[in-house]
Amino acid sequence: RELTGEVEFENVDFGYNPDKIVLHDINMYAKPGQKIAFVGSTGAGKTTITNLINRFYDIQDGKIRYDNINIGKIRKPDLRRSLGIVLQDTHLFTGTVMDNIRYGKLDATDEECIKAAKLANAHDFIKRLPDGYNTVLTGDGSNLSQGQRQLLAIARAAVADPPALILDEATSSIDTRTEAMVSRGMDALMEGRTSFVIAHRLSTVKDADCIMVMEQGRIIERGTHDQLIDMKGRYYQLYTG
Ligand code: CTP
Ligand code: MG
């Protein structure tokens, strides 16, 4: 890997339209391997921050650094390949399960794909498909359940082996058993990588190294779950409902 997954924002201001700033003075530092979570109400700016981590947009002011390099100077497509993978609405295509996993890294061997599927907790359900790894998926993946599609998405990310991950947690309606499988796969995938998680369920961020509480484009509180509970501020309010 070229990058370690260290990410730093310094005084970042951003607006999709320069006349309307939606993120104000964002400062954050993620050490390689840390799990950073974003919580806050709709429109607070959580997805926007992750868009900037991927450098989908230019910022108005401030600095974004990976491994101490100001990434304003690096071509964006290269960055996307080397840093973040967004695990959300993963696109499956008509082809075998194996090829759909391999899409994460086109020169991956079958063994690498199977290893990734095992890590993702996807191996068992794949083995039970009519043709195992050679089962052909429909273009929209509609011959799989939502939970199975998520497990494949995790396997695809695992084979890509990126230094950092961005997870915009789906507010999906999968059953609790499948959800537990997906969450175990996610945990295995996040191990050893910097992870930015947008959480819609506070229970999934309890173990984060740092939880950022956002409101109207600002980080208004930050800390571990316990620290934020002790603060008895916005997070405490959200948590105790
Ligand atoms: N916004 C915008 N143009 C876009 C996307 C978003 O102007 N293309 C604005 C939104 O109207 C909002 C702000 O940027 O005021 C932050 O949006 P977003 O980061 O998407 O908010 P989230 O915290 O991700 O909200 P949600 O929980 O609903 O996903
Ligand atoms: Mg969002």
XYZ file of N, CA and C and ligand atoms in Angstrom:
753
model
N 0.828 -1.206 0.000
C 0.000 0.000 0.000
C 0.853 1.241 0.000
N 0.361 2.258 -0.705
C 1.126 3.500 -0.735
C 0.825 4.379 0.474
N -0.408 4.341 0.958
C -0.813 5.212 2.050
C -1.109 4.400 3.301
N -0.907 5.042 4.477
C -1.143 4.326 5.728
C -2.566 4.481 6.238
N -3.280 5.482 5.697
C -4.633 5.725 6.185
C -4.703 6.862 7.193
N -3.612 7.610 7.329
C -3.640 8.790 8.202
C -4.339 9.930 7.454
N -5.329 10.531 8.093
C -6.103 11.594 7.439
C -6.237 12.782 8.389
N -5.996 13.963 7.869
C -6.109 15.160 8.703
C -6.852 16.266 7.969
N -7.786 16.882 8.647
C -8.478 18.073 8.140
C -8.032 19.256 8.994
N -7.659 20.339 8.347
C -7.267 21.529 9.098
C -8.068 22.719 8.599
N -8.894 23.253 9.466
C -9.692 24.455 9.172
C -10.382 24.386 7.810
N -11.061 23.283 7.555
C -11.691 23.107 6.242
C -13.067 23.777 6.194
N -13.236 24.621 5.197
C -14.540 25.200 4.876
C -14.944 24.660 3.517
N -16.213 24.357 3.371
C -16.658 23.827 2.084
C -18.128 24.141 1.819
N -18.421 24.438 0.559
C -19.807 24.551 0.110
C -19.913 23.948 -1.277
N -20.997 23.244 -1.559
C -21.185 22.709 -2.912
C -21.269 23.870 -3.894
N -21.837 24.946 -3.378
C -21.876 26.204 -4.102
C -21.080 27.190 -3.235
N -20.062 27.834 -3.795
C -19.181 28.673 -2.979
C -19.913 29.765 -2.191
N -21.102 30.100 -2.644
C -21.854 31.143 -1.934
C -22.546 30.613 -0.685
N -22.626 29.276 -0.616
C -23.348 28.716 0.528
C -22.473 27.658 1.197
N -21.739 28.094 2.221
C -20.837 27.196 2.943
C -21.657 26.203 3.762
N -21.382 24.889 3.585
C -22.132 23.904 4.371
C -21.272 23.224 5.444
N -19.950 23.317 5.320
C -19.073 22.826 6.391
C -18.226 23.979 6.884
N -18.188 24.151 8.186
C -17.477 25.283 8.766
C -16.315 24.824 9.629
N -15.116 25.240 9.268
C -13.943 25.086 10.123
C -13.823 23.673 10.713
N -13.737 22.691 9.828
C -13.638 21.299 10.273
C -12.177 20.942 10.555
N -11.930 20.493 11.777
C -10.611 20.006 12.163
C -10.762 18.587 12.676
N -9.958 17.692 12.132
C -9.969 16.332 12.686
C -8.689 15.609 12.288
N -8.349 14.628 13.085
C -7.139 13.862 12.829
C -7.435 12.390 13.088
N -7.203 11.571 12.073
C -7.388 10.128 12.223
C -6.047 9.448 12.082
N -5.633 8.764 13.140
C -4.409 7.957 13.084
C -4.683 6.714 12.259
N -3.652 6.154 11.613
C -3.880 4.920 10.862
C -4.563 3.871 11.734
N -5.607 3.284 11.210
C -6.290 2.205 11.920
C -7.396 2.640 12.852
N -7.554 3.932 13.062
C -8.606 4.366 13.981
C -9.987 4.305 13.342
N -10.979 4.218 14.193
C -12.368 4.261 13.738
C -12.979 5.585 14.188
N -13.358 6.390 13.206
C -13.962 7.695 13.469
C -15.429 7.613 13.062
N -16.308 8.050 13.922
C -17.736 7.979 13.603
C -18.327 9.376 13.524
N -19.298 9.529 12.643
C -20.021 10.796 12.527
C -21.481 10.540 12.858
N -22.005 11.340 13.763
C -23.429 11.256 14.061
C -24.012 12.663 14.017
N -25.300 12.753 13.926
C -25.956 14.056 13.887
C -27.171 14.006 12.990
N -28.000 15.009 13.099
C -29.281 14.971 12.398
C -29.109 15.130 10.893
N -30.175 14.910 10.170
C -30.140 14.960 8.721
C -29.740 16.364 8.239
N -28.866 16.388 7.233
C -28.396 17.663 6.704
C -27.245 18.276 7.489
N -26.744 17.571 8.520
C -25.682 18.120 9.371
C -24.335 18.213 8.652
N -24.149 17.387 7.612
C -22.895 17.447 6.865
C -22.056 16.186 6.918
N -22.634 15.092 7.395
C -21.871 13.853 7.557
C -21.407 13.306 6.210
N -22.331 13.168 5.273
C -21.955 12.653 3.946
C -20.989 13.614 3.256
N -21.191 14.896 3.471
C -20.316 15.887 2.839
C -18.872 15.708 3.303
N -18.663 15.465 4.580
C -17.291 15.238 5.070
C -16.681 14.029 4.374
N -17.450 12.961 4.260
C -16.875 11.771 3.618
C -16.626 12.015 2.129
N -17.457 12.839 1.498
C -17.174 13.218 0.106
C -15.828 13.937 0.001
N -15.517 14.723 1.015
C -14.248 15.468 0.980
C -13.056 14.565 1.286
N -13.273 13.573 2.166
C -12.190 12.624 2.440
C -11.795 11.972 1.121
N -12.761 11.711 0.272
C -12.489 11.125 -1.039
C -12.103 12.162 -2.077
N -12.114 13.426 -1.680
C -11.747 14.517 -2.589
C -12.613 14.532 -3.850
N -13.907 14.301 -3.659
C -14.816 14.408 -4.798
C -15.011 15.871 -5.195
N -14.711 16.766 -4.255
C -14.894 18.200 -4.509
C -13.656 18.955 -4.035
N -13.469 20.132 -4.583
C -12.431 21.022 -4.073
C -12.974 21.764 -2.863
N -12.087 22.041 -1.917
C -12.541 22.768 -0.734
C -12.307 24.271 -0.922
N -13.076 25.074 -0.190
C -12.944 26.524 -0.310
C -11.726 27.022 0.470
N -11.520 26.428 1.647
C -10.434 26.915 2.485
C -9.969 25.807 3.415
N -8.694 25.834 3.788
C -8.158 24.852 4.718
C -7.308 23.817 3.999
N -6.998 22.729 4.734
C -6.133 21.686 4.173
C -6.659 20.303 4.508
N -6.487 19.394 3.550
C -6.763 17.979 3.803
C -5.476 17.231 3.487
N -4.991 16.476 4.479
C -3.722 15.756 4.278
C -3.904 14.265 4.482
N -3.246 13.499 3.616
C -3.080 12.060 3.843
C -1.593 11.853 4.110
N -1.266 11.161 5.165
C 0.145 10.908 5.474
C 0.972 12.178 5.330
N 0.406 13.265 5.864
C 1.130 14.530 5.866
C 1.304 15.175 4.491
N 0.698 14.598 3.473
C 0.775 15.195 2.143
C -0.513 15.974 1.908
N -0.381 17.222 1.538
C -1.567 18.003 1.200
C -2.092 17.466 -0.128
N -3.271 16.853 -0.091
C -3.737 16.130 -1.264
C -4.404 17.017 -2.301
N -4.381 18.300 -2.037
C -4.845 19.210 -3.063
C -4.033 19.055 -4.343
N -2.865 18.461 -4.214
C -1.944 18.388 -5.360
C -1.966 17.055 -6.095
N -2.781 16.142 -5.640
C -2.775 14.812 -6.256
C -4.026 14.636 -7.103
N -3.876 13.998 -8.220
C -5.043 13.770 -9.071
C -6.071 12.913 -8.359
N -7.313 13.306 -8.440
C -8.353 12.663 -7.649
C -8.602 11.184 -7.977
N -8.633 10.760 -9.228
C -8.917 9.342 -9.488
C -7.886 8.415 -8.830
N -6.642 8.840 -8.780
C -5.614 8.027 -8.141
C -5.913 7.856 -6.660
N -6.358 8.945 -6.057
C -6.643 8.917 -4.637
C -7.760 7.954 -4.314
N -8.796 8.017 -5.113
C -9.947 7.181 -4.829
C -9.544 5.720 -4.812
N -8.643 5.367 -5.721
C -8.221 3.981 -5.761
C -7.400 3.623 -4.527
N -6.594 4.585 -4.061
C -5.660 4.210 -3.003
C -6.210 4.412 -1.601
N -7.181 5.275 -1.422
C -7.617 5.538 -0.054
C -8.965 4.931 0.296
N -10.006 5.542 -0.134
C -11.303 5.182 0.439
C -12.177 4.357 -0.449
N -12.909 3.496 0.177
C -13.919 2.750 -0.555
C -15.224 3.016 0.163
N -16.194 3.396 -0.566
C -17.476 3.683 0.060
C -18.357 2.446 -0.031
N -18.739 1.960 1.111
C -19.575 0.768 1.134
C -21.031 1.172 1.213
N -21.604 1.449 0.107
C -22.997 1.890 0.066
C -23.466 1.671 -1.357
N -24.689 1.350 -1.541
C -25.246 0.983 -2.843
C -24.178 0.386 -3.766
N -23.616 -0.739 -3.334
C -22.620 -1.399 -4.171
C -23.253 -1.919 -5.442
N -22.584 -1.668 -6.527
C -23.094 -2.070 -7.821
C -22.631 -3.487 -8.147
N -23.590 -4.390 -8.273
C -23.250 -5.740 -8.716
C -23.576 -5.831 -10.200
N -22.818 -6.627 -10.909
C -23.070 -6.732 -12.346
C -23.352 -8.178 -12.741
N -23.849 -8.377 -13.949
C -24.128 -9.723 -14.435
C -22.808 -10.451 -14.594
N -22.633 -11.507 -13.871
C -21.377 -12.244 -13.875
C -21.377 -13.139 -12.657
N -20.316 -13.911 -12.489
C -20.279 -14.839 -11.357
C -20.025 -14.082 -10.056
N -20.320 -14.769 -8.972
C -20.023 -14.222 -7.648
C -18.528 -13.909 -7.565
N -17.722 -14.828 -8.064
C -16.268 -14.652 -8.022
C -15.857 -13.353 -8.734
N -16.381 -13.145 -9.932
C -16.001 -11.939 -10.673
C -16.513 -10.675 -10.000
N -17.663 -10.785 -9.337
C -18.178 -9.618 -8.628
C -17.290 -9.251 -7.440
N -16.699 -10.247 -6.813
C -15.760 -9.957 -5.724
C -14.453 -9.413 -6.300
N -14.009 -10.040 -7.388
C -12.728 -9.668 -7.989
C -12.711 -8.208 -8.476
N -13.911 -7.673 -8.686
C -14.013 -6.291 -9.156
C -13.273 -5.325 -8.217
N -13.114 -5.726 -6.952
C -12.360 -4.885 -6.004
C -10.892 -4.769 -6.378
N -10.353 -5.774 -7.041
C -8.954 -5.772 -7.474
C -8.867 -6.723 -8.659
N -8.797 -6.151 -9.847
C -9.043 -6.936 -11.056
C -8.059 -8.082 -11.274
N -6.847 -7.970 -10.712
C -5.890 -9.053 -10.924
C -5.839 -10.034 -9.745
N -6.839 -9.966 -8.872
C -6.860 -10.886 -7.725
C -7.080 -12.318 -8.206
N -6.415 -13.263 -7.548
C -6.599 -14.678 -7.876
C -7.883 -15.191 -7.215
N -8.338 -16.376 -7.642
C -9.509 -16.984 -7.003
C -9.261 -17.153 -5.506
N -8.056 -17.566 -5.151
C -7.734 -17.782 -3.732
C -7.884 -16.490 -2.937
N -7.415 -15.381 -3.506
C -7.542 -14.092 -2.814
C -9.011 -13.714 -2.625
N -9.814 -13.994 -3.660
C -11.244 -13.660 -3.582
C -11.936 -14.505 -2.511
N -11.565 -15.769 -2.427
C -12.179 -16.650 -1.430
C -11.749 -16.230 -0.027
N -10.482 -15.857 0.097
C -9.984 -15.391 1.388
C -10.757 -14.140 1.830
N -10.990 -13.238 0.872
C -11.730 -12.007 1.170
C -13.165 -12.342 1.573
N -13.763 -13.315 0.874
C -15.140 -13.707 1.192
C -15.209 -14.310 2.593
N -14.190 -15.064 2.962
C -14.165 -15.643 4.310
C -14.073 -14.543 5.352
N -13.178 -13.585 5.110
C -13.045 -12.469 6.046
C -14.362 -11.721 6.179
N -15.048 -11.567 5.051
C -16.297 -10.799 5.035
C -17.472 -11.568 5.626
N -17.239 -12.868 5.957
C -18.331 -13.655 6.494
C -19.315 -14.065 5.388
N -18.859 -14.000 4.140
C -19.734 -14.275 3.000
C -19.559 -15.694 2.461
N -18.483 -16.348 2.851
C -18.128 -17.651 2.289
C -19.251 -18.688 2.457
N -19.846 -18.731 3.642
C -20.840 -19.770 3.917
C -22.072 -19.661 3.024
N -22.577 -18.447 2.861
C -23.770 -18.342 2.015
C -23.406 -18.580 0.555
N -22.207 -18.200 0.148
C -21.799 -18.421 -1.252
C -21.727 -19.921 -1.539
N -21.157 -20.675 -0.579
C -21.059 -22.131 -0.765
C -22.428 -22.775 -0.928
N -23.438 -22.156 -0.345
C -24.786 -22.737 -0.421
C -25.546 -22.326 -1.686
N -24.992 -21.414 -2.480
C -25.642 -21.018 -3.738
C -25.554 -22.197 -4.722
N -26.451 -22.247 -5.707
C -26.494 -23.408 -6.622
C -25.128 -23.774 -7.216
N -24.378 -22.794 -7.677
C -23.069 -23.074 -8.247
C -21.931 -22.435 -7.453
N -22.171 -22.224 -6.173
C -21.118 -21.650 -5.344
C -20.590 -20.357 -5.921
N -19.268 -20.238 -5.976
C -18.634 -19.012 -6.483
C -18.898 -18.793 -7.978
N -19.346 -19.846 -8.674
C -19.622 -19.701 -10.106
C -21.077 -19.345 -10.405
N -21.850 -19.143 -9.343
C -23.247 -18.745 -9.548
C -23.291 -17.389 -10.246
N -24.116 -17.305 -11.291
C -24.215 -16.040 -12.032
C -25.279 -15.149 -11.395
N -24.885 -13.933 -11.105
C -25.810 -12.965 -10.510
C -26.505 -12.171 -11.605
N -27.724 -11.759 -11.320
C -28.397 -10.852 -12.244
C -27.765 -9.469 -12.074
N -27.898 -8.644 -13.088
C -27.227 -7.346 -13.096
C -27.463 -6.503 -11.859
N -28.673 -6.571 -11.323
C -28.955 -5.755 -10.148
C -28.807 -6.544 -8.847
N -28.309 -7.758 -8.971
C -28.121 -8.571 -7.775
C -29.437 -8.970 -7.132
N -30.510 -8.931 -7.925
C -31.831 -9.167 -7.337
C -32.066 -10.633 -6.979
N -31.160 -11.534 -7.420
C -31.315 -12.918 -6.971
C -30.582 -13.180 -5.658
N -30.201 -12.099 -4.974
C -29.615 -12.213 -3.632
C -30.454 -11.376 -2.676
N -30.361 -11.711 -1.395
C -31.045 -10.872 -0.410
C -30.195 -9.621 -0.172
N -30.798 -8.650 0.455
C -30.083 -7.407 0.735
C -28.845 -7.667 1.604
N -29.018 -8.540 2.602
C -27.898 -8.869 3.477
C -26.775 -9.565 2.719
N -27.140 -10.449 1.790
C -26.123 -11.140 0.985
C -25.377 -10.159 0.084
N -26.108 -9.208 -0.455
C -25.435 -8.185 -1.284
C -24.443 -7.391 -0.443
N -24.830 -7.100 0.788
C -23.908 -6.359 1.663
C -22.664 -7.180 1.977
N -22.855 -8.482 2.196
C -21.695 -9.331 2.475
C -20.757 -9.376 1.263
N -21.330 -9.401 0.066
C -20.493 -9.376 -1.143
C -19.748 -8.044 -1.272
N -20.432 -6.970 -0.911
C -19.786 -5.652 -0.952
C -18.585 -5.616 -0.009
N -18.732 -6.240 1.145
C -17.630 -6.276 2.114
C -16.480 -7.117 1.554
N -16.826 -8.237 0.930
C -15.794 -9.101 0.333
C -15.050 -8.355 -0.771
N -15.796 -7.608 -1.559
C -15.172 -6.839 -2.645
C -14.216 -5.779 -2.083
N -14.617 -5.142 -1.008
C -13.739 -4.144 -0.382
C -12.511 -4.823 0.220
N -12.711 -5.999 0.811
C -11.593 -6.706 1.447
C -10.539 -7.095 0.424
N -10.976 -7.477 -0.771
C -10.013 -7.893 -1.792
C -9.240 -6.664 -2.307
N -9.877 -5.508 -2.258
C -9.193 -4.276 -2.683
C -8.150 -3.839 -1.658
N -8.355 -4.216 -0.401
C -7.403 -3.953 0.673
C -6.993 -2.482 0.787
N -7.939 -1.564 0.894
C -7.601 -0.142 0.972
C -7.131 0.246 2.382
N -6.310 1.292 2.506
C -5.858 1.713 3.824
C -6.959 2.372 4.649
N -7.979 2.874 3.971
C -9.064 3.531 4.698
C -10.400 3.152 4.092
N -11.410 3.246 4.920
C -12.758 2.880 4.479
C -13.724 3.978 4.860
N -14.730 4.145 4.036
C -15.812 5.048 4.378
C -17.090 4.229 4.338
N -17.787 4.224 5.437
C -19.000 3.418 5.516
C -20.175 4.319 5.846
N -21.058 4.460 4.894
C -22.275 5.210 5.164
C -23.316 4.152 5.466
N -23.502 3.931 6.728
C -24.334 2.826 7.182
C -25.739 2.914 6.607
N -26.175 1.841 5.992
C -27.509 1.835 5.402
C -28.560 1.723 6.493
N -29.623 2.446 6.319
C -30.744 2.308 7.260
C -31.641 1.199 6.719
N -31.041 0.054 6.532
C -31.731 -1.009 5.822
C -32.568 -1.853 6.770
N -33.433 -2.618 6.159
C -34.370 -3.388 6.962
C -34.002 -4.866 6.919
N -32.727 -5.191 7.132
C -32.371 -6.613 7.145
C -32.651 -7.176 8.539
N -32.888 -8.478 8.565
C -33.233 -9.088 9.853
C -32.030 -9.100 10.792
N -32.283 -9.283 12.074
C -31.217 -9.143 13.071
C -30.104 -10.177 12.918
N -30.476 -11.386 12.464
C -29.449 -12.413 12.310
C -28.486 -12.031 11.183
N -29.050 -11.602 10.050
C -28.223 -11.177 8.930
C -27.430 -9.933 9.319
N -28.076 -9.049 10.044
C -27.390 -7.829 10.460
C -26.172 -8.168 11.320
N -26.311 -9.156 12.165
C -25.182 -9.572 13.000
C -24.051 -10.119 12.127
N -24.409 -10.849 11.072
C -23.387 -11.387 10.158
C -22.675 -10.253 9.426
N -23.471 -9.294 8.949
C -22.898 -8.151 8.234
C -21.997 -7.373 9.178
N -22.441 -7.182 10.400
C -21.645 -6.365 11.297
C -20.344 -7.065 11.707
N -20.378 -8.409 11.785
C -19.115 -9.128 12.050
C -18.157 -9.005 10.866
N -18.712 -9.090 9.651
C -17.892 -8.911 8.448
C -17.278 -7.520 8.395
N -18.098 -6.528 8.716
C -17.631 -5.136 8.746
C -16.482 -4.963 9.739
N -16.678 -5.531 10.933
C -15.647 -5.404 11.962
C -14.332 -6.001 11.482
N -14.406 -7.157 10.827
C -13.193 -7.801 10.311
C -12.555 -6.926 9.237
N -13.391 -6.327 8.401
C -12.875 -5.473 7.333
C -12.205 -4.212 7.896
N -12.799 -3.647 8.949
C -12.266 -2.397 9.511
C -10.964 -2.597 10.281
N -10.761 -3.821 10.751
C -9.570 -4.135 11.536
C -8.301 -3.702 10.789
N -7.509 -2.842 11.413
C -6.246 -2.428 10.811
C -6.374 -1.363 9.729
N -7.582 -0.838 9.500
C -7.739 0.244 8.521
C -8.407 1.430 9.192
N -8.057 2.608 8.742
C -8.764 3.788 9.206
C -10.188 3.702 8.672
N -11.153 3.902 9.540
C -12.537 3.791 9.097
C -13.340 5.012 9.497
N -14.063 5.543 8.539
C -14.963 6.663 8.794
C -16.370 6.127 8.637
N -17.101 6.154 9.717
C -18.403 5.511 9.729
C -19.498 6.533 9.994
N -20.435 6.619 9.077
C -21.617 7.431 9.331
C -22.654 6.494 9.901
N -22.988 6.726 11.150
C -23.835 5.774 11.836
C -25.247 6.293 11.980
N -26.172 5.445 11.655
C -27.564 5.811 11.865
C -28.103 5.154 13.122
N -27.368 4.173 13.593
C -27.698 3.581 14.884
C -26.534 3.849 15.826
N -26.809 4.525 16.935
C -25.722 4.890 17.847
C -25.028 3.659 18.413
N -25.729 2.527 18.465
C -25.123 1.324 19.035
C -23.884 0.888 18.250
N -23.821 1.209 16.947
C -22.687 0.739 16.154
C -21.446 1.618 16.305
N -21.543 2.744 17.004
C -20.371 3.626 17.101
C -19.774 3.645 18.507
N -20.378 2.896 19.396
C -19.919 2.890 20.790
C -18.424 2.618 20.920
N -17.905 1.758 20.038
C -16.502 1.360 20.146
C -15.568 2.261 19.330
N -16.074 3.347 18.745
C -15.224 4.218 17.922
C -14.147 4.898 18.772
N -12.988 5.155 18.148
C -11.927 5.883 18.848
C -12.349 7.329 19.074
N -13.111 7.858 18.138
C -13.614 9.222 18.302
C -14.956 9.347 17.585
N -15.930 9.893 18.270
C -17.247 10.142 17.677
C -17.373 11.650 17.475
N -17.659 12.050 16.250
C -17.867 13.459 15.938
C -19.368 13.715 15.914
N -19.810 14.641 16.706
C -21.230 14.989 16.705
C -21.397 16.246 15.865
N -22.191 16.139 14.820
C -22.311 17.262 13.886
C -23.673 17.925 13.951
N -23.640 19.211 13.731
C -24.873 19.979 13.652
C -24.627 21.171 12.736
N -25.494 21.337 11.773
C -25.420 22.461 10.850
C -24.009 22.749 10.335
N -23.335 21.682 9.878
C -22.042 21.851 9.244
C -20.867 22.067 10.172
N -21.091 21.869 11.459
C -19.987 21.997 12.420
C -19.891 20.756 13.282
N -18.646 20.479 13.740
C -18.468 19.438 14.744
C -18.670 20.121 16.087
N -19.748 19.774 16.773
C -20.061 20.492 18.011
C -19.573 19.769 19.263
N -19.342 18.457 19.145
C -18.785 17.691 20.274
C -17.958 16.572 19.694
N -16.949 16.139 20.409
C -16.197 14.962 19.958
C -15.607 14.239 21.149
N -15.421 12.937 20.994
C -14.848 12.140 22.070
C -15.286 10.697 21.945
N -14.872 9.900 22.908
C -15.340 8.515 22.934
C -16.774 8.511 23.469
N -17.416 7.383 23.326
C -18.786 7.244 23.821
C -18.876 7.661 25.297
N -17.970 7.122 26.113
C -18.030 7.421 27.549
C -17.801 8.896 27.842
N -16.821 9.474 27.132
C -16.553 10.908 27.340
C -17.773 11.747 26.977
N -18.405 11.383 25.854
C -19.561 12.168 25.393
C -20.765 11.998 26.325
N -20.906 10.811 26.869
C -22.000 10.601 27.827
C -21.769 11.475 29.063
N -20.505 11.487 29.535
C -20.175 12.290 30.718
C -20.423 13.778 30.487
N -20.234 14.204 29.218
C -20.400 15.620 28.871
C -21.849 16.088 29.032
N -22.755 15.111 28.924
C -24.190 15.411 29.040
C -24.644 16.530 28.093
N -24.129 16.479 26.870
C -24.509 17.468 25.852
C -25.419 16.862 24.801
N -25.141 17.191 23.548
C -25.984 16.763 22.436
C -25.989 15.238 22.266
N -24.791 14.630 22.336
C -24.708 13.175 22.173
C -25.518 12.471 23.253
N -25.354 12.933 24.454
C -26.101 12.367 25.583
C -27.599 12.445 25.311
N -28.020 13.584 24.775
C -29.437 13.778 24.418
C -29.880 12.772 23.367
N -29.043 12.654 22.293
C -29.378 11.709 21.227
C -29.454 10.294 21.786
N -28.507 9.981 22.653
C -28.376 8.619 23.144
C -29.502 8.237 24.090
N -29.849 9.170 24.937
C -30.891 8.850 25.900
C -32.278 9.129 25.319
N -32.251 9.721 24.085
C -33.470 9.904 23.313
C -34.503 10.771 24.005
N -26.034 19.813 0.168
C -25.963 20.608 -0.972
N -25.675 20.034 -2.181
C -25.459 18.701 -2.285
C -25.530 17.884 -1.146
C -25.823 18.477 0.082
O -26.135 21.812 -0.886
N -25.164 18.158 -3.472
C -26.303 20.438 1.476
C -27.529 19.883 2.155
O -28.672 20.624 1.792
C -27.215 20.085 3.622
C -25.699 20.030 3.673
O -25.234 20.162 2.338
O -27.620 21.360 4.044
C -25.157 18.767 4.299
O -25.661 17.645 3.595
P -25.165 16.157 3.874
O -23.709 16.158 4.116
O -25.675 15.298 2.781
O -25.935 15.831 5.250
P -25.958 14.479 6.084
O -25.487 14.799 7.462
O -25.230 13.408 5.362
O -27.530 14.149 6.154
P -28.291 12.717 6.118
O -28.259 12.204 7.528
O -29.687 13.078 5.717
O -27.620 11.822 5.131
Mg -25.820 11.530 4.483
